[in-house]
Short mmCIF file of C-alpha atoms and ligand atoms in Angstrom, two decimals:
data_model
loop_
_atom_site.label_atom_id
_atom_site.label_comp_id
_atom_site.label_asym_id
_atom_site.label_seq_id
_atom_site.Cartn_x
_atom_site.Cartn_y
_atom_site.Cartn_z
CA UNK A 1 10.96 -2.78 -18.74
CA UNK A 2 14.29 -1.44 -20.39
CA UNK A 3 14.19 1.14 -17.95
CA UNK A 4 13.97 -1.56 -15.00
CA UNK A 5 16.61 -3.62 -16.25
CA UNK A 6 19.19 -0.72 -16.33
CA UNK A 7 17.95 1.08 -13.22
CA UNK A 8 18.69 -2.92 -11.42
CA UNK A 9 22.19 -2.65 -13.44
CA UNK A 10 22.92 0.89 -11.93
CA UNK A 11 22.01 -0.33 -8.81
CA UNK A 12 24.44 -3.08 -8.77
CA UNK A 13 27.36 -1.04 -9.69
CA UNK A 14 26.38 1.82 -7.26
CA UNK A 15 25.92 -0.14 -4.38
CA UNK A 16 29.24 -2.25 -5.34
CA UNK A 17 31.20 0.75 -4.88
CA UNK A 18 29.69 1.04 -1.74
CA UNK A 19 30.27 -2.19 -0.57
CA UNK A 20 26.90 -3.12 -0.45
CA UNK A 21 25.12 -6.32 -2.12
CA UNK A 22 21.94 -5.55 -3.78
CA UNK A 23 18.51 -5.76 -1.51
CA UNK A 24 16.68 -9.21 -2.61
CA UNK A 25 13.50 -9.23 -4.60
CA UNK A 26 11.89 -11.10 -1.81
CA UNK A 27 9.56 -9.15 -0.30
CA UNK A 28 9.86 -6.99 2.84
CA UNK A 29 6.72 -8.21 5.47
CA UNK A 30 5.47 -5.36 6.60
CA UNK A 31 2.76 -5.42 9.79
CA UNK A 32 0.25 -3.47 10.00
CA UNK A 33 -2.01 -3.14 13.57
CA UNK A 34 -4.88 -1.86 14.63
CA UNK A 35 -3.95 1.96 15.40
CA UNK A 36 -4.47 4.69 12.73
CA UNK A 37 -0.83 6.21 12.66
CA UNK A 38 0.95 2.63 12.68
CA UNK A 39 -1.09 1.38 9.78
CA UNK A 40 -0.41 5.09 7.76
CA UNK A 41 3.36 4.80 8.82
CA UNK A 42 3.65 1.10 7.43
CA UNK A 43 2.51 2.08 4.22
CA UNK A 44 4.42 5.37 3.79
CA UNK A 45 7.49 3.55 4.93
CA UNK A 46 6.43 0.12 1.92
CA UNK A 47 5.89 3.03 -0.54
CA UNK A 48 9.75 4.27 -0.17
CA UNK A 49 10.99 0.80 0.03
CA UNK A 50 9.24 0.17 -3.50
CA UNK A 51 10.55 3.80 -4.27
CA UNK A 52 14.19 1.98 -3.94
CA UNK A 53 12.91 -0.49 -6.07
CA UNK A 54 12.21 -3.30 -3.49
CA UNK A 55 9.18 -5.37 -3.30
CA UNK A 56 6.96 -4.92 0.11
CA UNK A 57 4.18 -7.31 1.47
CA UNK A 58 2.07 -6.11 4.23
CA UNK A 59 0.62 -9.05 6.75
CA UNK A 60 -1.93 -7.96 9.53
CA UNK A 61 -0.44 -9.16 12.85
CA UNK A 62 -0.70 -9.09 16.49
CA UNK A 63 1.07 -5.89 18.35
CA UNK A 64 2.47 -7.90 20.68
CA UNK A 65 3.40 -11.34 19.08
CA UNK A 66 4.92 -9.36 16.18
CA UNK A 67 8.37 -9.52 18.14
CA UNK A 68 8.63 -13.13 18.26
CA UNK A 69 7.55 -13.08 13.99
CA UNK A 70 10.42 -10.32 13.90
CA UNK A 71 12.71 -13.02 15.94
CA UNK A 72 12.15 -15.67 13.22
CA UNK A 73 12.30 -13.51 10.49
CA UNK A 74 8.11 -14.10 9.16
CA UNK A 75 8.24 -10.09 9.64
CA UNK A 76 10.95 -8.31 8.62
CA UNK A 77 10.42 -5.15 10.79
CA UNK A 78 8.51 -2.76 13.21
CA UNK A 79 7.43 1.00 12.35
CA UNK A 80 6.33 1.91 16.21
CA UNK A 81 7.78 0.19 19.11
CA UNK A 82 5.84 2.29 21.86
CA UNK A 83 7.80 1.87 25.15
CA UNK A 84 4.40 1.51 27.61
CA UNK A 85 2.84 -0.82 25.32
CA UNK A 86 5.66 -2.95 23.71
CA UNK A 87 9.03 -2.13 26.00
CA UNK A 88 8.23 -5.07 27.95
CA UNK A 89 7.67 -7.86 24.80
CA UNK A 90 10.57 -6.32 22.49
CA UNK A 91 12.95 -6.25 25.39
CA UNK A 92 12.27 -9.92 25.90
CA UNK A 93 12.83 -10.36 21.99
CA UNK A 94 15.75 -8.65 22.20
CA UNK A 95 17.68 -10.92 25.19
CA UNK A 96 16.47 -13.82 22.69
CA UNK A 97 18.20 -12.96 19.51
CA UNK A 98 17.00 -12.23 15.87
CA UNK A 99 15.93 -8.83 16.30
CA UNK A 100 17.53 -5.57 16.53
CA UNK A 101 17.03 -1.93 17.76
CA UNK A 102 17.05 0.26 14.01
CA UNK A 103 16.78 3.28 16.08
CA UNK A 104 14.37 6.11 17.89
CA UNK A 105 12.09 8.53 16.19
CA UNK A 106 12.42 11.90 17.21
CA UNK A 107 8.86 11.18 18.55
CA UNK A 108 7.97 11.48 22.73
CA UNK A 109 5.34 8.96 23.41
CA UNK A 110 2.91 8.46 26.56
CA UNK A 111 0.48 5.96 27.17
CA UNK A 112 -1.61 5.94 29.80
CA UNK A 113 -5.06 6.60 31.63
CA UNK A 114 -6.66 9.94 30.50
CA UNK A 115 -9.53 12.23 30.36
CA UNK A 116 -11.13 14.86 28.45
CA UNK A 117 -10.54 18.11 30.53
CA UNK A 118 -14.89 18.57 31.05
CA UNK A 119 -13.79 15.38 33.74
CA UNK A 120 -12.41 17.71 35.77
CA UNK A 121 -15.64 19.17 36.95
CA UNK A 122 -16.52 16.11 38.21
CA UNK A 123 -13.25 15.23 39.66
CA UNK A 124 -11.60 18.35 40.48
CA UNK A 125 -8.63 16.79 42.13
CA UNK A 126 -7.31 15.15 39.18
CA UNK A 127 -4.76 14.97 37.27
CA UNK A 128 -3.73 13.18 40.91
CA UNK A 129 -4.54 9.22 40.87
CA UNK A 130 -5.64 9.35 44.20
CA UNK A 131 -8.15 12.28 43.11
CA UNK A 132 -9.08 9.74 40.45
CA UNK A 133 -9.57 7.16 43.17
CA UNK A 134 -11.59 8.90 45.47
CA UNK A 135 -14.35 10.21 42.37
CA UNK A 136 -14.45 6.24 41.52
CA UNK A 137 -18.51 6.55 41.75
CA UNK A 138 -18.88 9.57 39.00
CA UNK A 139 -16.72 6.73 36.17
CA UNK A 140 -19.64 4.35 37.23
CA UNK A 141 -21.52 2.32 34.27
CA UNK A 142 -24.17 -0.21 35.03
CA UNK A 143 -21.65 -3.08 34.12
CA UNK A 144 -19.15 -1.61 36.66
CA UNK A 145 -22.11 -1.04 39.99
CA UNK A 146 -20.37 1.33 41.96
CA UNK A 147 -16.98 1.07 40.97
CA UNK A 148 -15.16 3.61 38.24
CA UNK A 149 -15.22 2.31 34.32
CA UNK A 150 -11.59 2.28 33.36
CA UNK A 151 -12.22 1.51 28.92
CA UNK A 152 -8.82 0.02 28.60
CA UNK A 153 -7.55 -0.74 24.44
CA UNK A 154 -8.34 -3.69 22.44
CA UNK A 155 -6.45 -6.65 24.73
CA UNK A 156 -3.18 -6.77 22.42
CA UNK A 157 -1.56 -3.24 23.32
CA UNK A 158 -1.65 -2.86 27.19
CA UNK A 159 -1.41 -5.69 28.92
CA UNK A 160 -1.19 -4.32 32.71
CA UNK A 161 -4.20 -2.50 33.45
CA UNK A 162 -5.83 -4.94 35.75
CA UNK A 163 -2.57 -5.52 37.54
CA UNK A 164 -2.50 -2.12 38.31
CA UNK A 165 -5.68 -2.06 39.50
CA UNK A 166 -5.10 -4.90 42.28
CA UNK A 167 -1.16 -3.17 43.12
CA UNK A 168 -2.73 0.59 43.72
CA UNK A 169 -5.75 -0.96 45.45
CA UNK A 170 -8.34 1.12 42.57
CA UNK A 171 -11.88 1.00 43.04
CA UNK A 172 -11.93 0.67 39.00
CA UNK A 173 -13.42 -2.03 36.83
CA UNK A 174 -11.24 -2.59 33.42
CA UNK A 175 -13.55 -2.79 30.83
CA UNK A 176 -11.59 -3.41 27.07
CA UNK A 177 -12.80 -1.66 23.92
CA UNK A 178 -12.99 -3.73 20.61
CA UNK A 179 -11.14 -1.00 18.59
CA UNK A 180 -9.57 2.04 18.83
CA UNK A 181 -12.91 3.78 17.13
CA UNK A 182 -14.72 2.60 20.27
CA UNK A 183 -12.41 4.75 22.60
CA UNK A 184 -13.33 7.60 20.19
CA UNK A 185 -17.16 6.57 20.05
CA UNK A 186 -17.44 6.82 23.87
CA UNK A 187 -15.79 10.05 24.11
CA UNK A 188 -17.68 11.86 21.70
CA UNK A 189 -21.05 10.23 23.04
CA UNK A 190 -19.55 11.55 26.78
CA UNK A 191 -18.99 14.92 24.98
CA UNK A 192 -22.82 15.95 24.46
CA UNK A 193 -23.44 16.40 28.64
CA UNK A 194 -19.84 16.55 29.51
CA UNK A 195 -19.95 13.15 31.23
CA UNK A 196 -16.75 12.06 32.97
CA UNK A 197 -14.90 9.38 31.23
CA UNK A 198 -11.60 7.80 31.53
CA UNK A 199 -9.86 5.84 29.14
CA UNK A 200 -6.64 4.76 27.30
CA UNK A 201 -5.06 7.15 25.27
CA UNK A 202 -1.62 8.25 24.26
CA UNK A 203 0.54 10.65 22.57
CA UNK A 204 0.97 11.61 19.57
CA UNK A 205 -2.38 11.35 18.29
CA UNK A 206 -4.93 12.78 16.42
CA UNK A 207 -6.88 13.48 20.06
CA UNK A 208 -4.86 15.92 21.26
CA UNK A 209 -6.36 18.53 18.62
CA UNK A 210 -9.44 17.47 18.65
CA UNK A 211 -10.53 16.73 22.47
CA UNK A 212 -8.34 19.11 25.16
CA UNK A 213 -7.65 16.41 27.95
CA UNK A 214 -4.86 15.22 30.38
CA UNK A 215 -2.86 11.71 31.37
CA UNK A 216 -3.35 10.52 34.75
CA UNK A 217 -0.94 10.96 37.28
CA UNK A 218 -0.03 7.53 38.74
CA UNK A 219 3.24 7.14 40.69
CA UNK A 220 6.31 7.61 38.14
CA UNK A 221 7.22 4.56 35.93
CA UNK A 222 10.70 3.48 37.26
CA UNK A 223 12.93 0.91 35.88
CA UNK A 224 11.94 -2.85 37.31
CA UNK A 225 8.12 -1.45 38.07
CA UNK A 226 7.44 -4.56 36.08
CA UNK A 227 9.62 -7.08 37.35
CA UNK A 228 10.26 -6.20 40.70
CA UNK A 229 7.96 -5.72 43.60
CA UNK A 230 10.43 -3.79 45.81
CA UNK A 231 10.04 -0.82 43.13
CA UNK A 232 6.87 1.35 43.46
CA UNK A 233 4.55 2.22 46.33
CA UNK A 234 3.23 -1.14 47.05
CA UNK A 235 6.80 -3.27 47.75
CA UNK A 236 4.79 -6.43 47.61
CA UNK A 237 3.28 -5.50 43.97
CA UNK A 238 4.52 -4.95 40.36
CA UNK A 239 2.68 -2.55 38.19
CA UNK A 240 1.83 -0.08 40.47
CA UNK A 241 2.77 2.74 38.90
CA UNK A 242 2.37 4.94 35.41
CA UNK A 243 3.75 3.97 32.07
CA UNK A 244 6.69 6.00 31.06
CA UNK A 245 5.86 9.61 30.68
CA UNK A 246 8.32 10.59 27.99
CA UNK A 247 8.34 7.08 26.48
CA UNK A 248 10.47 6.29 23.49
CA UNK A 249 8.64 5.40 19.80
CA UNK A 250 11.54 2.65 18.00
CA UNK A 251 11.55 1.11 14.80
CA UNK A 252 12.78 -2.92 15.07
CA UNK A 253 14.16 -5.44 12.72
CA UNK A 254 14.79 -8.73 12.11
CA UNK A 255 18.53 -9.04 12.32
CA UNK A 256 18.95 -10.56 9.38
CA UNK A 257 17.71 -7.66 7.20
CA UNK A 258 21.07 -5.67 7.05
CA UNK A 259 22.51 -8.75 5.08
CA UNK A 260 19.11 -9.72 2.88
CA UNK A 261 17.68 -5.90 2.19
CA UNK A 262 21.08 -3.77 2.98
CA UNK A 263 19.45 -0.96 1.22
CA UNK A 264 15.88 -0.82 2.84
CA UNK A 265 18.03 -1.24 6.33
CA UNK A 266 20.42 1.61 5.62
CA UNK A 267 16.69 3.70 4.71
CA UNK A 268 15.28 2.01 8.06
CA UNK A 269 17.56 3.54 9.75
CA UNK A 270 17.78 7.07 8.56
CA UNK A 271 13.74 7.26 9.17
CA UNK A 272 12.29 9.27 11.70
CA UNK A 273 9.31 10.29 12.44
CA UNK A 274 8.15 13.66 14.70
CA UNK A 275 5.11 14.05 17.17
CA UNK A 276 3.28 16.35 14.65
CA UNK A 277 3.55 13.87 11.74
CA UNK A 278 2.51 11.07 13.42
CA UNK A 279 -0.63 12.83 14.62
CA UNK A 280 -0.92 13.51 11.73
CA UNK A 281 -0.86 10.42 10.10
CA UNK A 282 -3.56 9.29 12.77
CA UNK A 283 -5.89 12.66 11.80
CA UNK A 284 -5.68 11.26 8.06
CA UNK A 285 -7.70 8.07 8.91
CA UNK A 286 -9.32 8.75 12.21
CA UNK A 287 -10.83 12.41 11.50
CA UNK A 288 -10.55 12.72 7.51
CA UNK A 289 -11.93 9.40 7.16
CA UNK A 290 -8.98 8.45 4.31
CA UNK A 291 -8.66 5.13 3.67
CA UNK A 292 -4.83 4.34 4.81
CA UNK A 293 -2.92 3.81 1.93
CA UNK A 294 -4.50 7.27 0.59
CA UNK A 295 -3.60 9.02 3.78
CA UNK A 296 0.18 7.01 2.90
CA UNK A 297 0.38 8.59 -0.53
CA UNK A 298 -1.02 12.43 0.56
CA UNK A 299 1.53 12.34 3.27
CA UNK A 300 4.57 11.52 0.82
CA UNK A 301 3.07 13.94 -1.60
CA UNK A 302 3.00 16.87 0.83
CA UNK A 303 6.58 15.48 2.77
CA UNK A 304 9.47 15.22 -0.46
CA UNK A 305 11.67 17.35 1.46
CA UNK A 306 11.43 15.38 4.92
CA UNK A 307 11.78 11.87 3.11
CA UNK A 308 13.84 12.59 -0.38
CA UNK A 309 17.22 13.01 1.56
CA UNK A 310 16.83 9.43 3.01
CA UNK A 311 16.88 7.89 0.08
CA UNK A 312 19.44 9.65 -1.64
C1 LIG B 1 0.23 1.20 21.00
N1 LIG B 1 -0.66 2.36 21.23
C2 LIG B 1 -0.14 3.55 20.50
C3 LIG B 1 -2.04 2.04 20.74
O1 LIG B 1 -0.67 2.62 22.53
#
């Protein structure tokens, strides 16, 4: 307790020669999704707030309707904007107000259609969408007849699939998975006879080392693909084309953070995260079978010298 109090004390006069207000003892609202490396992330990312003496609450939200919490200030911040999933929702947060950009990870990110490579001996033309197109029959499934099964994410992360479908004329039957584990489930049940499979997958994750496979080639995600019909193949369609290939991974906060946590902002922003430790963070949970906030600590044991110097 004496420790506490003069550690608080220290802070006070540190941070007012810096300038800086102490962070609140409200707590930082941290959300946590329903992806392995997110939920690891949050928690490594609570555990160094705490480590700066902060207090952290973590609240199990919605990937998408997280920006408008951020917006009012219910959550206090984002570990992993992912660019195909979220670009469209946090831009529209962002033209609103109450949130801000804290900054990329050094992270790449793709999200997209994909296969484990045994697909291509089905579908030998692939990794072309048209390829894809024409082999629609081998992706059959009784609930699909004798169109392809695409197993799209749970509903909350990509929200496009079927539009994409209609704009690039795809003789492919969205199907969405409950969980992320049920994308894993049907691959490793495909594995056994090398049955062709396609389904949602991205980068960085735990996959790539475990199940050799490629992204779909679908025409290239330009700017407006979204909004405007005129961009893309079909010029009376939006979504017809791929998610961004080399798609950014941001961290997000409410705007008022800077001025309620300074500290935890200031730490925010130094924090960045690489391809190799996010799939790692993902192998913790999803091949190790840690529970997440074991896979938090075992990462911050193993990682001092990537996290001490940002929060010295
Ligand atoms: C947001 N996600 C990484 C599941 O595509």
């Amino acid at each position: 307790m004496k420790l506490k109090i003069f550690f608080a004390a220290s802070a006070v006069v540190l941070s007012g020669s810096m300038g800086l207000a102490a962070d609140s003892s409200d707590p930082i609202v941290v959300p946590i999704h329903n992806w392995s490396s997110q939920i690891v992330m949050s928690n490594v990312v609570g555990k160094l707030f705490e480590e700066i003496g902060d207090n952290v609450e973590y609240v199990t939200t919605d990937s998408q309707a997280v920006y408008e919490s951020i917006r009012s200030g219910d959550v206090t911040l984002e570990m992993e904007v992912w660019e195909g999933a979220f670009g469209a929702s946090f831009r529209a947060a962002l033209e609103k107000g109450g949130i801000v950009d804290a900054g990329d990870h050094n992270a790449v990110t793709r999200e997209d259609w994909w296969y484990p490579m045994w697909t291509k001996e089905a579908c030998p033309g692939l990794p072309d969408w048209k390829a894809l197109n024409e082999c629609a029959a081998v992706f059959a499934t009784p609930e699909t007849g004798d169109k392809g099964r695409f197993l799209g994410g749970p509903v909350d992360w990509l929200k496009h699939d079927q539009e994409r479908v209609d704009a690039l004329d795809l003789n492919f039957v969205v199907v969405n998975a409950g969980s992320a584990a049920a994308l894993w489930a049907e691959v490793a049940a495909a594995e056994a006879d090398k049955k062709p499979v396609v389904i949602f997958n991205w980068t960085p994750n735990f996959v790539e080392a475990v199940w050799p496979g490629e992204f779909v080639d679908f025409p290239k995600w330009v700017d407006g693909c979204d909004k405007n019909p005129s961009v893309g193949p079909n010029p009376n369609a939006t979504y017809d084309c791929g998610n961004p290939a080399n798609g950014y991974l941001k961290k997000a906060a409410w705007d008022g953070m800077k001025d309620k946590w300074p500290s935890a902002y200031e730490l925010l922003q130094k924090i960045s995260f690489t391809n190799a430790q996010i799939a790692e963070m993902a192998k913790f949970v999803d091949v190790d079978e840690m529970e997440p906030e074991d896979a938090a600590a075992a990462w911050l044991e193993a990682n001092e010298a990537v996290w001490k110097p940002w929060i010295e």
